[in-house]
PDB file of C-alpha atoms in Angstrom:
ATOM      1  CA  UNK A  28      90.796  35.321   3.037  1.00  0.00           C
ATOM      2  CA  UNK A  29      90.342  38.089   0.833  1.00  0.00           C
ATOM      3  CA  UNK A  30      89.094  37.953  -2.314  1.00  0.00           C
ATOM      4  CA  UNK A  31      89.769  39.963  -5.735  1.00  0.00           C
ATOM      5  CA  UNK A  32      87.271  40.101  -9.084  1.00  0.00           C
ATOM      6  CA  UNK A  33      90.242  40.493 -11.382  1.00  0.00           C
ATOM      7  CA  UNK A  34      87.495  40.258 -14.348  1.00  0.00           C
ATOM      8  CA  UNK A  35      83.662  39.157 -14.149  1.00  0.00           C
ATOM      9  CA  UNK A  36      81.892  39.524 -17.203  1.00  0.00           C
ATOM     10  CA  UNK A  37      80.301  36.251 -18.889  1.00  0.00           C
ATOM     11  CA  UNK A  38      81.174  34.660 -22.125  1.00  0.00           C
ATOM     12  CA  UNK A  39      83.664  37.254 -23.222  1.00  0.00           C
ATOM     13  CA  UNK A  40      85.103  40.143 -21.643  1.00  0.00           C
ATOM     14  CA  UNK A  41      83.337  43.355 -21.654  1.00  0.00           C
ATOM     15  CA  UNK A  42      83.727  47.119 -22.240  1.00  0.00           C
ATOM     16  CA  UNK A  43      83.923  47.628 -18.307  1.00  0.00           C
ATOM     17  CA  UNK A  44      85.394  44.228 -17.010  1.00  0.00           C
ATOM     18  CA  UNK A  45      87.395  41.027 -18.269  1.00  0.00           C
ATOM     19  CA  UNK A  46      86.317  37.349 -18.595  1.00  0.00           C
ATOM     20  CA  UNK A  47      86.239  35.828 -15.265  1.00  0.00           C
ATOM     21  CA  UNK A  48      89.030  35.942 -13.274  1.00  0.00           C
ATOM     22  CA  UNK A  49      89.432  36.060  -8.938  1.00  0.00           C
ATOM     23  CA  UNK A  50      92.447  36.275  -6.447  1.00  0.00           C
ATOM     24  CA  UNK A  51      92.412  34.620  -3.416  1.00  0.00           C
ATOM     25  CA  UNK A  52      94.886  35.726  -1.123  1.00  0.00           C
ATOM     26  CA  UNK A  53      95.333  34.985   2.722  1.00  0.00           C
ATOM     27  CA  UNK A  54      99.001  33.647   4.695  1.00  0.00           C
ATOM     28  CA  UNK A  55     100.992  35.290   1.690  1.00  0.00           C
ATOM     29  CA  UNK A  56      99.925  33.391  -0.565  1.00  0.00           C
ATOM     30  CA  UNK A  57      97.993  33.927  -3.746  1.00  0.00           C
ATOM     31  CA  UNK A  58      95.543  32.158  -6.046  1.00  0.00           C
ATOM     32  CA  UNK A  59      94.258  32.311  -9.001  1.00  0.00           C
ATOM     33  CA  UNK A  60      90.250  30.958  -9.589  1.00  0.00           C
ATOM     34  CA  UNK A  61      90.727  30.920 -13.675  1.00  0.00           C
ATOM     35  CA  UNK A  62      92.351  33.281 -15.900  1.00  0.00           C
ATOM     36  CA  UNK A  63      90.151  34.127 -18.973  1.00  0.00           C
ATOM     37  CA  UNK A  64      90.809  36.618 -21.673  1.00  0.00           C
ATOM     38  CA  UNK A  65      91.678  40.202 -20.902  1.00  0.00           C
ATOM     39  CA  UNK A  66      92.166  39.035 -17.557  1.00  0.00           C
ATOM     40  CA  UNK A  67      96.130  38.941 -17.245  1.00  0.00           C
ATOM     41  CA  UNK A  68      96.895  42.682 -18.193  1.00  0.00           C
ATOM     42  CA  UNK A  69      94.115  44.001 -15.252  1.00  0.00           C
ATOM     43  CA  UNK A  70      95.593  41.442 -12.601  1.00  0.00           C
ATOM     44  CA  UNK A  71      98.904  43.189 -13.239  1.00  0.00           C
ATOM     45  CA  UNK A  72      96.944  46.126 -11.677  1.00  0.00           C
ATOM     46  CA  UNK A  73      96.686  44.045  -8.220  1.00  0.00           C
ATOM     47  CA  UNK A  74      99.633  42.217  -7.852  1.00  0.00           C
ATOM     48  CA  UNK A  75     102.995  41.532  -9.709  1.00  0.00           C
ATOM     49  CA  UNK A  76     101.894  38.570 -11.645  1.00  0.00           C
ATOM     50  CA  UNK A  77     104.720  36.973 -10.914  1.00  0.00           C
ATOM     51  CA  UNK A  78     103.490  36.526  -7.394  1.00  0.00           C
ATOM     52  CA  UNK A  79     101.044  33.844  -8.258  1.00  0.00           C
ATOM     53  CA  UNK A  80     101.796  30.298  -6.444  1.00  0.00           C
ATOM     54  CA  UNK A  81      99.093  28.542  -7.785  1.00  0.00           C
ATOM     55  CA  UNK A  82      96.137  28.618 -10.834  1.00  0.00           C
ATOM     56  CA  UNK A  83      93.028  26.442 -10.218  1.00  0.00           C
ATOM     57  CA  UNK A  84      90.897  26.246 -13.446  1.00  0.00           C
ATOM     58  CA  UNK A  85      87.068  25.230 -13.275  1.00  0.00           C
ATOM     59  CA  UNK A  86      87.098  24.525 -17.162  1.00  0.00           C
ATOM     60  CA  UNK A  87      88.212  25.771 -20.496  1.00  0.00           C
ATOM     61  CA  UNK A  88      86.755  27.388 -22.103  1.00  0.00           C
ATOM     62  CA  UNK A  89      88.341  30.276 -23.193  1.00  0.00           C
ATOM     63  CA  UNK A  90      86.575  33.020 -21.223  1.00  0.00           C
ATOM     64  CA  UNK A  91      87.979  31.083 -18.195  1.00  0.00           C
ATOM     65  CA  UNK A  92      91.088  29.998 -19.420  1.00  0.00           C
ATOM     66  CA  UNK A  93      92.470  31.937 -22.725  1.00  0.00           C
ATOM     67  CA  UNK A  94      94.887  33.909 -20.741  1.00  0.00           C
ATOM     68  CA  UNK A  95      96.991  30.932 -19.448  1.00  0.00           C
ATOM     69  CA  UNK A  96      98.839  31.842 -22.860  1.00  0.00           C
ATOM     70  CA  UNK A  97      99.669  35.326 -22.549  1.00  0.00           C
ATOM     71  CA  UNK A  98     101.053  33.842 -18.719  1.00  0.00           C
ATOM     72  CA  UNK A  99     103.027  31.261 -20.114  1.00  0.00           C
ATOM     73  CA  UNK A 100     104.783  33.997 -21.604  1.00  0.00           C
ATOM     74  CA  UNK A 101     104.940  36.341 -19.204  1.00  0.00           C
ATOM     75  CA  UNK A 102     106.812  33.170 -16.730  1.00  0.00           C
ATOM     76  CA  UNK A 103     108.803  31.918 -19.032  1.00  0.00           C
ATOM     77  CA  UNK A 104     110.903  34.307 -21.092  1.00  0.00           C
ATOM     78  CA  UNK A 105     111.116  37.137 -18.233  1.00  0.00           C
ATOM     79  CA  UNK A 106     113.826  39.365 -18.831  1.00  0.00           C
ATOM     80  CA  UNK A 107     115.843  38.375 -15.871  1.00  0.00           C
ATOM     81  CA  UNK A 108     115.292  34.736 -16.113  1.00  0.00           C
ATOM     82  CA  UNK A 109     112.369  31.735 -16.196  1.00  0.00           C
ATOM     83  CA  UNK A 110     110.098  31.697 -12.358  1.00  0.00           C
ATOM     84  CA  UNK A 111     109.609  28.605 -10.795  1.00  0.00           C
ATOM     85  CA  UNK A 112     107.439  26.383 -11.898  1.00  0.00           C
ATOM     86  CA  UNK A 113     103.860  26.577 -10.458  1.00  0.00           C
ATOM     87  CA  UNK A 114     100.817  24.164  -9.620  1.00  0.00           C
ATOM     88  CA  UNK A 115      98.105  24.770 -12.262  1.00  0.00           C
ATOM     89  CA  UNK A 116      94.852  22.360 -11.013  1.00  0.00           C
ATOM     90  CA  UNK A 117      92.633  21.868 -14.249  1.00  0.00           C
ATOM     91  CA  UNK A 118      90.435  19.230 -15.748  1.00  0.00           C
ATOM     92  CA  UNK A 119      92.189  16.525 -17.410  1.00  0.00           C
ATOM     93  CA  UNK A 120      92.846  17.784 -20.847  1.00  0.00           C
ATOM     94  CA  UNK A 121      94.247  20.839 -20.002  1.00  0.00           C
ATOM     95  CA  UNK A 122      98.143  19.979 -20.651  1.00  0.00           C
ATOM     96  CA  UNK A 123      97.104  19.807 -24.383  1.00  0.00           C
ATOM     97  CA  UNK A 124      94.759  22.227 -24.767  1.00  0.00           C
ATOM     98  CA  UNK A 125      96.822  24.683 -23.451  1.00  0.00           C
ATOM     99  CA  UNK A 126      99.553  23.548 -25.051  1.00  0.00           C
ATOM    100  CA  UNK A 127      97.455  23.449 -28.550  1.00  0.00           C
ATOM    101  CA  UNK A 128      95.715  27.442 -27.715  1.00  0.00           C
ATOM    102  CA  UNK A 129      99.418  28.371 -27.841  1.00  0.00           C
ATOM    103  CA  UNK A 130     100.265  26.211 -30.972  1.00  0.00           C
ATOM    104  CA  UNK A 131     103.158  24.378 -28.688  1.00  0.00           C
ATOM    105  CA  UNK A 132     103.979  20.570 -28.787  1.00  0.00           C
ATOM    106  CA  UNK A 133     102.183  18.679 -26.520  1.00  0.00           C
ATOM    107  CA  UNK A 134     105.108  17.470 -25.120  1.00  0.00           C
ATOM    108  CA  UNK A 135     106.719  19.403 -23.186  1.00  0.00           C
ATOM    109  CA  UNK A 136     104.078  22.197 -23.893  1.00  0.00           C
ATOM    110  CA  UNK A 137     103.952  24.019 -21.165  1.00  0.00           C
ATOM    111  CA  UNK A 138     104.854  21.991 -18.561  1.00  0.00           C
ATOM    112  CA  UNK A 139     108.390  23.079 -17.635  1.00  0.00           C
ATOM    113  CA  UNK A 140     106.137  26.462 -16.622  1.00  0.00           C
ATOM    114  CA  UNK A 141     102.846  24.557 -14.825  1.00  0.00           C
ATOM    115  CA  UNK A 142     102.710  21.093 -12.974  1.00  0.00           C
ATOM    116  CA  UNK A 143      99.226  20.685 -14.164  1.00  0.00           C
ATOM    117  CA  UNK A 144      97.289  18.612 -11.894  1.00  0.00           C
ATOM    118  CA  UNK A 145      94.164  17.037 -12.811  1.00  0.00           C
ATOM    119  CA  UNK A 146      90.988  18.199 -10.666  1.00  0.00           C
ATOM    120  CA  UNK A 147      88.534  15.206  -9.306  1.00  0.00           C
ATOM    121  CA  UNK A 148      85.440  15.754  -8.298  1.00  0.00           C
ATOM    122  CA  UNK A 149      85.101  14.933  -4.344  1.00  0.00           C
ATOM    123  CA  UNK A 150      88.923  14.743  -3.809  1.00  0.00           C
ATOM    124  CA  UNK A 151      90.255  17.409  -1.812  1.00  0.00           C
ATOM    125  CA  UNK A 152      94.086  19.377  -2.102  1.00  0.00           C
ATOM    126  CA  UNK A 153      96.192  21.572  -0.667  1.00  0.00           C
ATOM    127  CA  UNK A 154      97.854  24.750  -1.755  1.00  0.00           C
ATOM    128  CA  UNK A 155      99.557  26.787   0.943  1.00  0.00           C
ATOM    129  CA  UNK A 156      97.056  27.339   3.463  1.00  0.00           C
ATOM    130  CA  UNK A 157      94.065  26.964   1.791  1.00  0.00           C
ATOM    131  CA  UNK A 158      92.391  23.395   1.403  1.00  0.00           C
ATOM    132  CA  UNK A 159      89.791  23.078  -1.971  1.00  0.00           C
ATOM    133  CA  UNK A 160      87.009  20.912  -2.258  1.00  0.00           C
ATOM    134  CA  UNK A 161      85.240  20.485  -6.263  1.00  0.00           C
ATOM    135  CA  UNK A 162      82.118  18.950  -7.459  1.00  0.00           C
ATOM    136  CA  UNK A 163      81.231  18.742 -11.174  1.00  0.00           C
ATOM    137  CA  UNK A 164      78.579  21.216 -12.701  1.00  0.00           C
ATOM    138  CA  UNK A 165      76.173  20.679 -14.979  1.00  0.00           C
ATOM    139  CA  UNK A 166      78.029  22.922 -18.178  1.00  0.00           C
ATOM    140  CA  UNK A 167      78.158  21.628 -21.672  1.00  0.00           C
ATOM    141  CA  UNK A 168      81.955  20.180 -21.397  1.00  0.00           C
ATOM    142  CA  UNK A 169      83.897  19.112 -17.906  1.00  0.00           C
ATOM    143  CA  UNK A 170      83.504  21.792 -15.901  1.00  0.00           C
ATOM    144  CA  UNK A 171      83.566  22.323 -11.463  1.00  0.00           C
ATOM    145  CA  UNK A 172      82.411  24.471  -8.927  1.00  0.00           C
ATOM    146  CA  UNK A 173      84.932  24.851  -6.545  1.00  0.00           C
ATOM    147  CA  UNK A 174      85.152  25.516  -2.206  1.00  0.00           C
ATOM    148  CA  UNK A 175      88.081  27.468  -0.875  1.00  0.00           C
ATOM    149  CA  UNK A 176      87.987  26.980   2.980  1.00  0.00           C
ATOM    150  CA  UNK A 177      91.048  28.877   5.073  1.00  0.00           C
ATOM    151  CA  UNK A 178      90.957  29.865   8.961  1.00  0.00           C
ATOM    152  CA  UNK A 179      87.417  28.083   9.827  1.00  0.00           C
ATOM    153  CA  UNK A 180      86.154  30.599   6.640  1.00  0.00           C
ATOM    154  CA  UNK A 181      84.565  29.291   3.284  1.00  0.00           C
ATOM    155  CA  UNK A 182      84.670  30.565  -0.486  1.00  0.00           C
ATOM    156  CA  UNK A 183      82.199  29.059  -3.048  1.00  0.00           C
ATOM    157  CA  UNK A 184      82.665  29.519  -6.463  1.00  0.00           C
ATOM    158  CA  UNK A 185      80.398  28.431  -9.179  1.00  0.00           C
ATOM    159  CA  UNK A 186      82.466  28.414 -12.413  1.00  0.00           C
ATOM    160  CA  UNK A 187      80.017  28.240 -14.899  1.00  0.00           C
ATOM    161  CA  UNK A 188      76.856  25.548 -14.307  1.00  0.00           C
ATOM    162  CA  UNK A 189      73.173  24.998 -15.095  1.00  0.00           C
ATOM    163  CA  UNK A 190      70.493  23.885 -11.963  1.00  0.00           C
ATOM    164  CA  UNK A 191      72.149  20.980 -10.015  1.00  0.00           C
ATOM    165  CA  UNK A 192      72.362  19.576  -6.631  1.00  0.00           C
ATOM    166  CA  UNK A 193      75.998  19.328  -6.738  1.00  0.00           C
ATOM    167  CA  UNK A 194      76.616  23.356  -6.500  1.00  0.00           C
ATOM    168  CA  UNK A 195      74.192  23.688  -3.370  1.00  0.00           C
ATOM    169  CA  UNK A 196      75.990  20.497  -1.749  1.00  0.00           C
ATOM    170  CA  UNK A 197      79.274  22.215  -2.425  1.00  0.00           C
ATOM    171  CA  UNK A 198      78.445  25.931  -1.422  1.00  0.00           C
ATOM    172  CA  UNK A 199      76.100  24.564   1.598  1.00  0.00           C
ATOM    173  CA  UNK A 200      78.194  26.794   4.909  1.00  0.00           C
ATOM    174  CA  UNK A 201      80.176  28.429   2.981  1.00  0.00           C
ATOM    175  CA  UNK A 202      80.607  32.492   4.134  1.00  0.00           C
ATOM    176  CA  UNK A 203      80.454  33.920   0.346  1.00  0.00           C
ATOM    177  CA  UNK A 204      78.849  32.795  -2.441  1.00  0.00           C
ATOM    178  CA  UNK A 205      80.649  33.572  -5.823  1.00  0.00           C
ATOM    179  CA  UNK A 206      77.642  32.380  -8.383  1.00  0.00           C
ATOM    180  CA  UNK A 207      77.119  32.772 -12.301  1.00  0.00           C
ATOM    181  CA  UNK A 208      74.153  34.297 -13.047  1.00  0.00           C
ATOM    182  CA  UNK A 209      74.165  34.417 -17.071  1.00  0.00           C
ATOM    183  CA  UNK A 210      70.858  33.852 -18.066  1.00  0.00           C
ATOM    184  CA  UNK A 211      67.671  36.185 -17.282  1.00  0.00           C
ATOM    185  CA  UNK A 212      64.562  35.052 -16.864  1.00  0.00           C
ATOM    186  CA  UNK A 213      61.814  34.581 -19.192  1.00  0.00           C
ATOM    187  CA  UNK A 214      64.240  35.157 -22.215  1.00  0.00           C
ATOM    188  CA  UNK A 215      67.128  32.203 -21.900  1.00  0.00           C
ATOM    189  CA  UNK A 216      65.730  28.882 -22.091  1.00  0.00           C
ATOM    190  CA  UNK A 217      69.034  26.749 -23.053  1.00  0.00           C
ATOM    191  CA  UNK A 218      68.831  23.821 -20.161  1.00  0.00           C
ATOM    192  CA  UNK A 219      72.177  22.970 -18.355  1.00  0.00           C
ATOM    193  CA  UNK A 220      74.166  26.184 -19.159  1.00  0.00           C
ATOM    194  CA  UNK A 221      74.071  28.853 -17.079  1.00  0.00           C
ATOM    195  CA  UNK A 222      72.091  30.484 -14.150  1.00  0.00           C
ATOM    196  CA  UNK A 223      69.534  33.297 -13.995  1.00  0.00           C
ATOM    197  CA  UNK A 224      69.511  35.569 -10.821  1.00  0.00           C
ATOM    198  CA  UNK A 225      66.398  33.991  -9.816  1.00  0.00           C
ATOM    199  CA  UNK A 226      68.175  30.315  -9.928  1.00  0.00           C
ATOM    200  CA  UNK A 227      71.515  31.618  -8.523  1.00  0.00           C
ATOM    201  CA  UNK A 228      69.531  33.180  -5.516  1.00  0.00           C
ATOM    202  CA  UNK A 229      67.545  29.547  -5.230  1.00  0.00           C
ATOM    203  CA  UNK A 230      70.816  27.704  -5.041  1.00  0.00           C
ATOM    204  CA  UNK A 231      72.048  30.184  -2.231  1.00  0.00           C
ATOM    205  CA  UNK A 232      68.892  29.484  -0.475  1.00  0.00           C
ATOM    206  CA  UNK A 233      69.268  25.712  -0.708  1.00  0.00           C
ATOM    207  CA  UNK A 234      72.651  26.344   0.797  1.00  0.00           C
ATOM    208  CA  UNK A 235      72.352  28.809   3.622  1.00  0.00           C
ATOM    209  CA  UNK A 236      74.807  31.169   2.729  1.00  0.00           C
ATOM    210  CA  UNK A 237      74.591  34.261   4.009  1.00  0.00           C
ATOM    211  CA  UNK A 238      76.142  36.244   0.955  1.00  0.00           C
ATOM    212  CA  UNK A 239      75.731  36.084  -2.290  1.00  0.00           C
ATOM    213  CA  UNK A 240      78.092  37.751  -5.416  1.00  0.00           C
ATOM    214  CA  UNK A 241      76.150  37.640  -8.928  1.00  0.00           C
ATOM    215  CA  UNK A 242      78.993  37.108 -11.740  1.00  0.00           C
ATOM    216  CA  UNK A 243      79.769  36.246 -15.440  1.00  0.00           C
ATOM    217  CA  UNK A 244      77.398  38.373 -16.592  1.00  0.00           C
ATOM    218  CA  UNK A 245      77.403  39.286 -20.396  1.00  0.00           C
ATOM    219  CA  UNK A 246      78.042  42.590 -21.879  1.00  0.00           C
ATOM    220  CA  UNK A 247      74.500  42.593 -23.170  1.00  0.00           C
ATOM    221  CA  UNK A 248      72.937  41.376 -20.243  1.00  0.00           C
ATOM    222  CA  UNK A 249      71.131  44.148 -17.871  1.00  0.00           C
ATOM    223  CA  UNK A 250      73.328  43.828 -14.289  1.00  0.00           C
ATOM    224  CA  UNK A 251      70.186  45.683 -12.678  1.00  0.00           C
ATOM    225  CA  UNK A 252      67.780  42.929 -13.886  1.00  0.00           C
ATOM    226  CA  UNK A 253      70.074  39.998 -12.671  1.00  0.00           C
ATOM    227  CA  UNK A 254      69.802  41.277  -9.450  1.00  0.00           C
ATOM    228  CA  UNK A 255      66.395  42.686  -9.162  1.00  0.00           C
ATOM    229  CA  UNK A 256      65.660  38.116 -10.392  1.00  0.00           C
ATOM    230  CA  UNK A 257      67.723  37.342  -7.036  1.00  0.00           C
ATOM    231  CA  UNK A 258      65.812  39.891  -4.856  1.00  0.00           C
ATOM    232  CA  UNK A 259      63.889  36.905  -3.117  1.00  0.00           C
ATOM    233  CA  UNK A 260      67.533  35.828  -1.407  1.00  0.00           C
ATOM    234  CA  UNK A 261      67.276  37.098   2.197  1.00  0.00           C
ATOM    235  CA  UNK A 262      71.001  37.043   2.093  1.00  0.00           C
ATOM    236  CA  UNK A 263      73.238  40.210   1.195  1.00  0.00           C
ATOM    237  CA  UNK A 264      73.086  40.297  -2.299  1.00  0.00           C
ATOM    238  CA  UNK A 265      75.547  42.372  -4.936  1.00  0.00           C
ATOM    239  CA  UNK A 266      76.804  42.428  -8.305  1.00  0.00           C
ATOM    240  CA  UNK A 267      80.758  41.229  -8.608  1.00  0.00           C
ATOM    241  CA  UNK A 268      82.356  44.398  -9.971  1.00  0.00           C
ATOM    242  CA  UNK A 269      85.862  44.437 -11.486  1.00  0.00           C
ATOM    243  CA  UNK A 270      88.179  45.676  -8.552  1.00  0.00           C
ATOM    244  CA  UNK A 271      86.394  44.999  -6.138  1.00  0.00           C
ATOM    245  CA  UNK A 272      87.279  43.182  -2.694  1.00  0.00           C
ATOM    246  CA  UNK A 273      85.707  41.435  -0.021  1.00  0.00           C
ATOM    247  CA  UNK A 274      87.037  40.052   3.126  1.00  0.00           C
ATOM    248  CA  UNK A 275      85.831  36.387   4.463  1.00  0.00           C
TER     249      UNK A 275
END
């Protein structure tokens, strides 16, 4: 698999990076791991976005999800006519909220461009040649933490999630380790919201991964302290930087 931060920065996007944003190729075939604002215009530095077969959403709000709009567009009135219709894998409500972010009708919203498909936590799918696992995270609305496993290889992605079991179950194995690190230390004391680089760097303990990638960081957030907080990992540890690739 390879894997592309489209856009990484935490909350909103950044002056250096979008919201969060990652493409998972491998086989031909390409995935989206959300799609939040700013992120569509810098994936059409990558790829043609056209080229997308599939959008997996860990939750929405908007700095993970906003730019589903802005795609619906792009899909559907495309100069030389509609593209196919493509698997978008989403909590349940994500028909009508998209539909209602774009001021459409629910019905048929946006669905003659996406065959939204709700996510469950613990049930696994299939998109081309990558099989997905999801667990739920501990986030103020519905939100999951999602496994991308392809060729005996494993991606773990955190989406956005407090301290919980859950996340080390799901990322325990896995080859890279894709976490949210939002809070720092000693300054953000909101429970079941985010991660500080010390926490994120606990979790990839817990799980035994041998990599770890600090994300979603906010524009007035201090990348060099997040990762000095996750300097007890014995891992590899980095900061996710817009552009950037890694092969797993």
């Amino acid at each position: 698999m390879r894997l592309t931060v489209v856009g990484c920065s935490g909350s909103f996007p950044g002056p250096t990076s979008p919201a969060s944003c990652y493409l998972v190729e491998a086989d031909g075939f390409r995935v989206l791991l959300d799609l939040g604002a700013g992120a569509l215009g810098a994936l059409a530095t990558h790829v043609d976005v056209g080229s997308i077969d599939a959008v997996v959403l860990s939750h929405l709000h908007p700095d993970h999800c906003i730019d589903m709009c802005g795609y619906y567009v792009a899909r559907k009135y495309r100069p030389d006519g509609a593209l196919p219709r493509i698997p978008v894998h989403g909590p349940a409500d994500t028909p009508s909220r998209m539909a209602a972010a774009y001021g459409l009708p629910e019905d048929p919203g946006m669905t003659e461009q996406f065959d939204f498909r709700k996510l469950t936590a613990g049930e696994p799918f299939e998109i081309g040649p990558f099989r997905f696992h999801t667990d739920r995270t501990v986030h103020p609305i519905e939100a999951y933490a999602i496994r991308v496993e392809h060729g005996g290889k494993a991606l773990v992605y955190s989406g956005d999630s407090g301290v919980c079991d859950e996340l080390v179950r799901l990322a325990t194995g896995a080859d890279l380790f894709l976490c949210e690190a939002s809070f720092h230390d000693g300054r953000d004391v909101a429970p079941d919201v985010h991660l500080t680089g010390s926490q994120a760097a606990e979790h990839a303990t817990r799980a035994g991964v041998p990599r770890l990638l600090l994300t979603h960081i906010p524009p007035w957030n201090d990348p060099a302290r997040t990762l000095s907080e996750a300097a007890d990992f014995e891992g590899r540890v980095d900061l996710a930087c817009p552009g950037a690739t890694y092969e797993i």
